[in-house]
Amino acid sequence: MAIQPPNPSTRPQPLSFPPSHFAKLAPRSYLHAHLSSPSGRRPSGRLPSESRKPTINTGSLTHCHGSAVVRTGDTAVVCGVRGEILNASDVVDYRPTTAIEELQQRYGGDATRLDGVSDPGRKRIARKEDEEEMANLNLLVPNVELSTGCSPNYLPGGPPSTEAQSLSHRVLTLLHTSQLLSMDDLRIWYHPPSSARTFSAAPPQEAPHEEPTSMSLDIPDYIAEDDYSADETQKPQIKAYWTLHITLLVLSLSGPPFPALWTALIAALRNTHLPKAWWDADHGTALCSPAIRESTSMKLYGLPMAISLGVFDAEVKGAAQLSEQGGGGRK
């Protein structure tokens, strides 16, 4: 009796999963298989040194002076920047009479703006002093919010998480250490009009002598000329400052959030236009022009960016171990 060979079509087929299922069931093995391949690429096709390409949209919020929406991978962040006016009189120990002299001493010569400084060494020192003034006046107020639904770790109704507070502090620290902004865009000046008085220079005329009575007053018929000349004017003063309130809302979180937060902040600041503001001496307050064409854009010094670095250890058993470190650098 001849033995029939087994039919290949009846042999049991090996169990296989689509790559997406394998990535969810064994993420560490899945990532290690890609990194150890000859190409050394990640499952997404990126090299280990290649970051995700962000998608950036600016001017998305209509009630802010600047806004941006950034998406990198599955992480999405919305940033809004709004300027509020801080009166100099509300600042403790503020000295308005010496403000312009301090600026001229800081910038050198008669310059009252950082743009007027030509010497690189003095400009570097002036930027540092501007950063210290900005920090002392608390003109930058960032706030990071991890919204409900961005991640399963954040539940509704709770107080701000420790991570959100830590991210807010990191954003504020990098804003100051990078010296990204200039005080020139945040100062609101008051320029007094030229003061000149016209007085009669006619000499006094001799009047007939009259005996003074109890109701008469000895009033001269001319006013002496004031001590100052018609060409002398009062010096300009800093009467108020712009305070930038920066809100960063994380809509979706997948991975380290800081690079997406910082990218959204940079894009929103580049989109920010502050209204033309001046000090009204009659009302004793700062006024803003409603004309959009008179608004001015923020000037950014450099383009600092933030990246996150991950260390993957293939020898670690169990769940994937990934230590992440975010950082910012100046360019």
XYZ file of N, CA, C and O in Angstrom, residues 65-234:
680
model
N -3.505 88.185 20.559
C -2.586 88.977 19.751
C -1.659 88.104 18.920
O -1.008 88.589 17.994
N -1.592 86.829 19.247
C -0.807 85.867 18.487
C -1.199 84.462 18.897
O -1.478 84.210 20.071
N -1.219 83.525 17.954
C -1.617 82.160 18.278
C -1.013 81.204 17.270
O -0.600 81.594 16.168
N -0.985 79.922 17.656
C -0.462 78.872 16.780
C -0.996 77.528 17.252
O -1.251 77.325 18.446
N -1.160 76.623 16.307
C -1.531 75.234 16.578
C -0.447 74.360 15.970
O -0.146 74.474 14.777
N 0.158 73.496 16.792
C 1.272 72.653 16.362
C 0.908 71.200 16.629
O 0.391 70.865 17.707
N 1.222 70.361 15.662
C 1.015 68.927 15.813
C 2.280 68.197 15.384
O 2.767 68.395 14.269
N 2.816 67.368 16.270
C 3.974 66.517 15.986
C 3.587 65.090 16.347
O 3.436 64.767 17.528
N 3.433 64.244 15.339
C 2.971 62.892 15.609
C 1.549 62.923 16.141
O 0.642 63.491 15.534
N 1.349 62.313 17.314
C 0.037 62.309 17.958
C -0.063 63.345 19.068
O -1.006 63.306 19.864
N 0.881 64.257 19.158
C 0.856 65.332 20.151
C 0.422 66.630 19.480
O 1.001 67.036 18.469
N -0.593 67.268 20.041
C -1.137 68.519 19.486
C -1.205 69.565 20.594
O -1.649 69.275 21.705
N -0.750 70.790 20.287
C -0.690 71.882 21.256
C -1.239 73.145 20.614
O -0.950 73.443 19.447
N -2.043 73.888 21.390
C -2.536 75.197 20.981
C -1.914 76.246 21.892
O -1.896 76.079 23.120
N -1.391 77.311 21.310
C -0.758 78.391 22.085
C -1.416 79.710 21.727
O -1.601 80.026 20.545
N -1.771 80.474 22.756
C -2.323 81.814 22.566
C -1.538 82.824 23.383
O -1.216 82.577 24.548
N -1.227 83.968 22.785
C -0.475 85.044 23.438
C -1.339 86.289 23.454
O -1.848 86.723 22.403
N -1.515 86.852 24.632
C -2.300 88.085 24.768
C -1.546 89.061 25.654
O -1.033 88.688 26.720
N -1.466 90.307 25.213
C -0.769 91.344 25.968
C -1.712 92.135 26.855
O -2.791 92.528 26.416
N -1.300 92.352 28.088
C -2.018 93.190 29.039
C -1.077 94.279 29.522
O 0.135 94.067 29.636
N -1.623 95.464 29.813
C -0.805 96.624 30.169
C -0.599 96.682 31.677
O -1.557 96.566 32.450
N 0.647 96.842 32.080
C 1.031 97.026 33.477
C 1.526 98.459 33.650
O 2.523 98.862 33.025
N 0.839 99.243 34.478
C 1.268 100.615 34.742
C 2.537 100.617 35.581
O 2.672 99.835 36.535
N 3.449 101.501 35.235
C 4.701 101.584 35.991
C 4.457 102.020 37.427
O 5.225 101.664 38.324
N 3.384 102.760 37.661
C 3.083 103.200 39.021
C 2.699 102.040 39.923
O 2.749 102.166 41.151
N 2.321 100.908 39.338
C 1.965 99.736 40.135
C 3.171 98.875 40.485
O 3.026 97.882 41.198
N 4.341 99.232 39.966
C 5.558 98.481 40.245
C 6.206 99.041 41.503
O 6.371 100.253 41.643
N 6.569 98.170 42.404
C 7.176 98.593 43.667
C 8.577 99.154 43.400
O 9.355 98.597 42.626
N 8.876 100.281 44.041
C 10.195 100.924 43.968
C 10.566 101.328 42.542
O 11.743 101.314 42.153
N 9.573 101.671 41.742
C 9.867 102.124 40.386
C 10.260 103.593 40.399
O 9.651 104.394 41.111
N 11.283 103.951 39.612
C 11.796 105.323 39.580
C 11.654 105.888 38.174
O 12.549 105.766 37.346
N 10.541 106.504 37.852
C 10.339 106.992 36.484
C 11.239 108.154 36.103
O 11.516 108.366 34.941
N 11.718 108.926 37.077
C 12.542 110.092 36.749
C 13.931 109.698 36.282
O 14.601 110.474 35.622
N 14.387 108.483 36.617
C 15.734 108.066 36.232
C 15.707 106.952 35.201
O 16.745 106.386 34.890
N 14.523 106.598 34.681
C 14.441 105.466 33.760
C 15.247 105.720 32.491
O 16.014 104.863 32.051
N 15.092 106.906 31.894
C 15.783 107.164 30.631
C 17.289 107.263 30.842
O 18.074 106.829 30.004
N 17.728 107.815 31.988
C 19.158 107.880 32.260
C 19.745 106.482 32.434
O 20.857 106.201 31.966
N 18.988 105.572 33.059
C 19.472 104.203 33.220
C 19.582 103.491 31.873
O 20.529 102.738 31.639
N 18.629 103.737 30.990
C 18.694 103.112 29.671
C 19.871 103.646 28.865
O 20.561 102.883 28.185
N 20.100 104.949 28.926
C 21.234 105.516 28.198
C 22.559 105.007 28.753
O 23.515 104.802 28.001
N 22.617 104.782 30.046
C 23.824 104.216 30.627
C 23.976 102.746 30.231
O 25.090 102.269 30.027
N 22.859 102.035 30.104
C 22.908 100.623 29.738
C 23.300 100.442 28.277
O 24.124 99.592 27.940
N 22.676 101.243 27.395
C 22.895 101.076 25.965
C 24.054 101.918 25.439
O 24.565 101.647 24.355
N 24.433 102.947 26.166
C 25.535 103.780 25.734
C 25.080 104.955 24.893
O 24.176 104.845 24.065
N 25.691 106.122 25.132
C 25.347 107.311 24.363
C 23.939 107.774 24.664
O 23.487 107.787 25.807
N 23.238 108.172 23.601
C 21.857 108.634 23.733
C 20.846 107.553 23.369
O 19.665 107.841 23.218
N 21.292 106.314 23.203
C 20.395 105.240 22.784
C 19.447 104.863 23.913
O 19.852 104.742 25.069
N 18.183 104.693 23.572
C 17.175 104.227 24.531
C 16.534 102.927 24.067
O 15.583 102.462 24.678
N 17.053 102.341 22.989
C 16.569 101.061 22.482
C 17.756 100.147 22.221
O 18.856 100.601 21.900
N 17.502 98.853 22.347
C 18.568 97.879 22.098
C 18.993 97.887 20.645
O 20.154 97.594 20.327
N 18.078 98.237 19.739
C 18.426 98.288 18.322
C 19.476 99.361 18.024
O 20.162 99.280 17.005
N 19.570 100.361 18.895
C 20.537 101.428 18.655
C 21.933 101.128 19.139
O 22.823 101.973 18.997
N 22.163 99.949 19.710
C 23.491 99.579 20.211
C 24.244 98.885 19.094
O 23.785 97.883 18.542
N 25.405 99.402 18.751
C 26.209 98.836 17.664
C 27.347 97.962 18.163
O 27.761 97.034 17.471
N 27.871 98.245 19.352
C 28.985 97.466 19.875
C 28.501 96.086 20.317
O 27.593 95.981 21.146
N 29.077 94.982 19.781
C 28.592 93.638 20.143
C 28.742 93.325 21.620
O 27.860 92.704 22.220
N 29.868 93.742 22.226
C 30.063 93.466 23.639
C 29.047 94.171 24.523
O 28.459 93.568 25.430
N 28.828 95.449 24.266
C 27.845 96.197 25.042
C 26.436 95.658 24.789
O 25.614 95.622 25.708
N 26.168 95.249 23.550
C 24.843 94.737 23.239
C 24.584 93.429 23.980
O 23.468 93.170 24.438
N 25.612 92.596 24.116
C 25.454 91.340 24.838
C 25.155 91.598 26.310
O 24.291 90.952 26.920
N 25.850 92.560 26.896
C 25.605 92.906 28.304
C 24.230 93.548 28.462
O 23.503 93.277 29.426
N 23.847 94.405 27.493
C 22.538 95.064 27.562
C 21.400 94.059 27.459
O 20.382 94.193 28.137
N 21.563 93.032 26.628
C 20.522 92.009 26.516
C 20.377 91.252 27.826
O 19.266 90.876 28.224
N 21.480 91.006 28.507
C 21.414 90.337 29.794
C 20.691 91.200 30.817
O 19.852 90.701 31.602
N 20.971 92.501 30.832
C 20.291 93.400 31.766
C 18.804 93.543 31.413
O 17.959 93.654 32.307
N 18.480 93.522 30.126
C 17.072 93.549 29.720
C 16.349 92.302 30.212
O 15.187 92.372 30.650
N 17.015 91.167 30.125
C 16.404 89.913 30.581
C 16.142 89.952 32.079
O 15.104 89.490 32.568
N 17.092 90.535 32.850
C 16.899 90.654 34.293
C 15.743 91.607 34.614
O 14.957 91.343 35.531
N 15.632 92.705 33.870
C 14.514 93.623 34.083
C 13.187 92.959 33.754
O 12.187 93.126 34.473
N 13.157 92.177 32.676
C 11.941 91.477 32.289
C 11.520 90.470 33.358
O 10.329 90.313 33.650
N 12.505 89.797 33.965
C 12.193 88.826 35.013
C 11.747 89.519 36.294
O 10.821 89.044 36.968
N 12.373 90.635 36.633
C 11.992 91.347 37.862
C 10.579 91.916 37.779
O 9.862 91.973 38.789
N 10.169 92.337 36.594
C 8.837 92.903 36.412
C 7.778 91.837 36.122
O 6.591 92.164 36.058
N 8.205 90.577 35.947
C 7.269 89.476 35.644
C 6.417 89.791 34.419
O 5.180 89.693 34.442
N 7.093 90.162 33.336
C 6.377 90.536 32.121
C 6.020 89.329 31.250
O 5.286 89.491 30.275
N 6.524 88.150 31.588
C 6.205 86.931 30.858
C 5.501 85.967 31.801
O 6.065 85.592 32.842
N 4.284 85.576 31.452
C 3.480 84.718 32.329
C 2.991 83.524 31.513
O 1.885 83.548 30.950
N 3.788 82.442 31.410
C 3.326 81.251 30.695
C 2.529 80.326 31.611
O 2.761 80.257 32.820
N 1.584 79.620 31.022
C 0.763 78.668 31.765
C 0.459 77.474 30.861
O -0.118 77.641 29.783
N 0.873 76.288 31.299
C 0.666 75.054 30.537
C -0.515 74.305 31.145
O -0.579 74.114 32.360
N -1.441 73.876 30.297
C -2.607 73.110 30.721
C -2.649 71.797 29.955
O -2.565 71.790 28.723
N -2.764 70.703 30.696
C -2.937 69.381 30.102
C -4.435 69.076 30.107
O -5.003 68.747 31.145
N -5.051 69.221 28.962
C -6.506 69.179 28.895
C -7.027 67.762 29.134
O -6.322 66.768 28.949
N -8.291 67.709 29.530
C -8.960 66.424 29.723
C -9.077 65.707 28.378
O -9.520 66.278 27.391
N -8.667 64.464 28.359
C -8.733 63.688 27.137
C -7.437 63.646 26.365
O -7.325 62.877 25.404
N -6.456 64.464 26.742
C -5.174 64.418 26.027
C -4.433 63.124 26.319
O -3.634 62.658 25.504
N -4.683 62.551 27.489
C -4.033 61.307 27.891
C -4.882 60.645 28.960
O -5.566 61.337 29.734
N -4.873 59.304 29.069
C -5.638 58.640 30.136
C -5.165 58.988 31.544
O -5.880 58.726 32.513
N -3.982 59.576 31.664
C -3.449 59.889 32.990
C -4.067 61.139 33.594
O -3.854 61.403 34.784
N -4.775 61.936 32.815
C -5.297 63.205 33.310
C -6.820 63.150 33.310
O -7.458 63.032 32.266
N -7.383 63.217 34.508
C -8.816 63.099 34.696
C -9.431 64.484 34.899
O -8.760 65.402 35.399
N -10.700 64.655 34.551
C -11.331 65.978 34.702
C -11.621 66.292 36.161
O -11.753 65.402 37.009
N -11.690 67.603 36.441
C -12.080 68.061 37.765
C -10.968 68.155 38.780
O -11.206 68.550 39.920
N -9.768 67.821 38.408
C -8.667 67.858 39.362
C -7.873 69.149 39.270
O -8.025 69.935 38.323
N -7.013 69.413 40.256
C -6.166 70.607 40.216
C -5.078 70.450 39.163
O -4.869 69.347 38.633
N -4.369 71.527 38.842
C -3.249 71.417 37.892
C -2.235 70.391 38.368
O -1.849 70.365 39.534
N -1.859 69.521 37.455
C -0.944 68.440 37.818
C 0.462 68.979 38.062
O 0.820 70.093 37.661
N 1.256 68.155 38.718
C 2.655 68.526 38.969
C 3.425 68.671 37.665
O 4.279 69.550 37.527
N 3.108 67.832 36.682
C 3.791 67.914 35.392
C 3.465 69.219 34.681
O 4.349 69.839 34.067
N 2.208 69.671 34.752
C 1.829 70.931 34.103
C 2.558 72.105 34.741
O 3.035 73.013 34.043
N 2.673 72.109 36.069
C 3.400 73.189 36.747
C 4.886 73.143 36.416
O 5.529 74.180 36.231
N 5.447 71.947 36.325
C 6.858 71.816 35.969
C 7.116 72.290 34.546
O 8.114 72.974 34.268
N 6.207 71.972 33.630
C 6.363 72.421 32.248
C 6.254 73.937 32.150
O 6.979 74.573 31.363
N 5.353 74.549 32.922
C 5.230 76.019 32.918
C 6.529 76.662 33.389
O 6.976 77.667 32.813
N 7.134 76.088 34.419
C 8.389 76.645 34.924
C 9.509 76.463 33.904
O 10.347 77.361 33.728
N 9.540 75.339 33.207
C 10.580 75.117 32.195
C 10.429 76.088 31.038
O 11.424 76.609 30.512
N 9.197 76.358 30.634
C 8.969 77.324 29.547
C 9.428 78.710 29.969
O 10.104 79.423 29.206
N 9.088 79.136 31.192
C 9.495 80.458 31.673
C 11.007 80.555 31.784
O 11.610 81.576 31.398
N 11.661 79.513 32.283
C 13.121 79.529 32.425
C 13.797 79.648 31.068
O 14.742 80.432 30.890
N 13.335 78.891 30.086
C 13.957 78.944 28.763
C 13.682 80.272 28.070
O 14.519 80.762 27.299
N 12.530 80.876 28.325
C 12.255 82.197 27.755
C 13.272 83.224 28.230
O 13.727 84.081 27.459
N 13.643 83.156 29.511
C 14.595 84.123 30.051
C 16.035 83.779 29.675
O 16.804 84.660 29.290
N 16.422 82.525 29.796
C 17.817 82.163 29.530
C 18.171 82.289 28.048
O 19.319 82.570 27.709
N 17.208 82.091 27.163
C 17.487 82.236 25.731
C 17.526 83.691 25.290
O 17.981 83.966 24.173
N 17.042 84.629 26.155
C 16.994 86.053 25.808
C 16.311 86.243 24.450
O 16.786 86.947 23.573
N 15.168 85.596 24.319
C 14.464 85.567 23.042
C 13.798 86.895 22.708
O 13.789 87.317 21.552
N 13.259 87.575 23.731
C 12.495 88.797 23.514
C 13.288 90.020 23.936
O 14.255 89.923 24.695
N 12.851 91.169 23.459
C 13.505 92.438 23.766
C 12.553 93.326 24.558
O 11.340 93.342 24.306
N 13.117 94.070 25.507
C 12.326 95.020 26.273
C 11.832 96.173 25.409
O 10.881 96.861 25.784
N 12.439 96.387 24.259
C 11.998 97.469 23.375
C 10.539 97.298 22.968
O 9.813 98.280 22.798
N 10.097 96.049 22.798
C 8.721 95.798 22.370
C 7.727 95.855 23.522
O 6.512 95.856 23.277
N 8.219 95.898 24.760
C 7.333 95.825 25.920
C 7.203 97.154 26.654
O 6.335 97.283 27.514
N 8.039 98.136 26.349
C 7.973 99.428 27.026
C 6.952 100.330 26.341
O 6.861 100.386 25.116
N 6.197 101.074 27.148
C 5.239 102.065 26.648
C 5.702 103.427 27.163
O 5.700 103.682 28.369
N 6.079 104.313 26.231
C 6.697 105.584 26.582
C 5.653 106.701 26.604
O 4.622 106.636 25.956
N 6.014 107.718 27.366
C 5.272 108.983 27.339
C 6.224 110.073 26.898
O 7.266 110.312 27.537
N 5.911 110.721 25.792
C 6.719 111.815 25.245
C 5.973 113.128 25.480
O 5.001 113.421 24.771
N 6.399 113.894 26.462
C 5.711 115.160 26.740
C 5.822 116.111 25.555
O 6.844 116.130 24.857
N 4.800 116.899 25.291
C 4.893 117.894 24.221
C 5.870 118.997 24.605
O 6.171 119.202 25.774
N 6.345 119.717 23.609
C 7.275 120.817 23.860
C 6.583 121.889 24.676
O 5.472 122.324 24.363
N 7.257 122.310 25.732
C 6.684 123.314 26.635
C 7.267 124.676 26.301
O 8.477 124.850 26.246
N 6.420 125.632 26.048
C 6.873 126.992 25.754
C 5.804 127.967 26.208
O 4.622 127.760 25.958
N 6.193 128.962 26.870
C 5.254 129.982 27.335
C 5.627 131.331 26.735
O 6.806 131.633 26.568
N 4.650 132.124 26.413
C 4.874 133.465 25.869
C 4.507 134.493 26.931
O 3.396 134.478 27.446
N 5.457 135.318 27.247
C 5.241 136.327 28.285
C 5.507 137.708 27.697
O 6.278 137.874 26.758
N 4.846 138.677 28.285
C 5.041 140.058 27.864
C 6.364 140.577 28.420
O 6.652 140.425 29.599
N 7.167 141.124 27.528
C 8.460 141.648 27.943
C 8.433 143.153 28.145
O 9.462 143.792 28.299
N 7.256 143.745 28.111
C 7.161 145.191 28.278
C 7.525 145.576 29.703
O 7.112 144.911 30.656
N 8.319 146.639 29.852
C 8.691 147.059 31.199
C 7.489 147.627 31.927
O 6.505 148.048 31.317
N 7.531 147.621 33.213
C 6.396 148.155 33.977
C 6.269 149.659 33.796
O 7.252 150.367 33.660
N 5.055 150.134 33.722
C 4.767 151.565 33.593
C 4.510 152.141 34.981
O 3.904 151.505 35.831
N 5.022 153.367 35.146
C 4.816 154.039 36.421
C 3.363 154.512 36.518
O 2.845 155.146 35.624
N 2.739 154.134 37.584
C 1.334 154.513 37.818
C 1.292 155.576 38.883
O 2.176 155.679 39.726
N 0.294 156.431 38.813
C 0.163 157.458 39.857
C -0.009 156.810 41.222
O -0.664 155.776 41.374
N 0.610 157.454 42.179
C 0.586 156.916 43.537
C -0.810 157.043 44.141
O -1.448 158.072 44.047
N -1.275 155.913 44.663
C -2.577 155.894 45.321
C -2.406 155.263 46.687
O -1.649 154.306 46.857
N -3.113 155.830 47.621
C -3.064 155.278 48.956
C -3.819 153.959 48.986
O -4.949 153.859 48.513
N -3.162 152.894 49.457
C -3.864 151.604 49.504
C -5.007 151.644 50.487
O -4.939 152.279 51.522
N -6.056 150.988 50.117
C -7.208 150.858 51.001
C -7.266 149.440 51.531
O -6.470 148.571 51.149
N -8.205 149.181 52.380
C -8.307 147.852 52.983
C -8.719 146.805 51.963
O -8.523 145.620 52.171
N -9.309 147.207 50.795
C -9.760 146.238 49.804
C -8.829 146.124 48.614
O -9.055 145.314 47.738
N -7.780 146.939 48.540
C -6.892 146.911 47.384
C -5.760 145.921 47.608
O -5.355 145.670 48.737
N -5.249 145.327 46.484
C -4.125 144.381 46.520
C -2.999 144.925 45.671
O -3.227 145.495 44.612
N -1.787 144.722 46.150
C -0.605 145.181 45.426
C -0.216 144.097 44.416
O 0.532 143.173 44.729
N -0.733 144.140 43.171
C -0.482 143.141 42.144
C 0.353 143.792 41.057
O 0.003 144.848 40.536
N 1.484 143.179 40.662
C 2.296 143.763 39.581
C 1.561 143.650 38.264
O 0.745 142.763 38.044
N 1.845 144.582 37.358
C 1.157 144.591 36.067
C 1.933 143.820 35.006
O 1.645 143.937 33.832
N 2.934 143.034 35.373
C 3.600 142.178 34.401
C 4.109 140.942 35.148
O 4.228 140.935 36.373
N 4.340 139.876 34.448
C 4.822 138.622 35.012
C 6.270 138.432 34.592
O 6.613 138.582 33.415
N 7.099 138.107 35.535
C 8.517 137.891 35.235
C 8.672 136.635 34.387
O 7.889 135.690 34.457
N 9.709 136.620 33.589
C 9.964 135.483 32.704
C 10.408 134.281 33.530
O 11.139 134.413 34.504
N 9.930 133.059 33.142
C 10.283 131.840 33.861
C 11.760 131.534 33.699
O 12.447 132.049 32.821
N 12.247 130.645 34.585
C 13.667 130.309 34.583
C 14.063 129.501 33.351
O 15.211 129.546 32.920
N 13.128 128.668 32.803
C 13.509 127.815 31.683
C 13.239 128.540 30.372
O 12.400 129.413 30.273
N 13.916 128.122 29.335
C 13.768 128.714 28.016
C 12.692 127.979 27.247
O 12.224 126.914 27.613
N 12.302 128.557 26.115
C 11.232 127.974 25.307
C 11.683 126.700 24.621
O 10.864 125.885 24.220
N 12.995 126.488 24.455
C 13.478 125.304 23.744
C 13.623 124.097 24.660
O 13.834 122.985 24.181
N 13.543 124.281 25.952
C 13.745 123.155 26.870
C 12.472 122.324 26.972
O 11.377 122.847 27.075
N 12.595 121.021 26.918
C 11.454 120.101 27.001
C 11.690 119.089 28.095
O 12.821 118.829 28.492
N 10.624 118.484 28.551
C 10.745 117.419 29.526
C 11.250 116.148 28.864
O 11.084 115.947 27.675
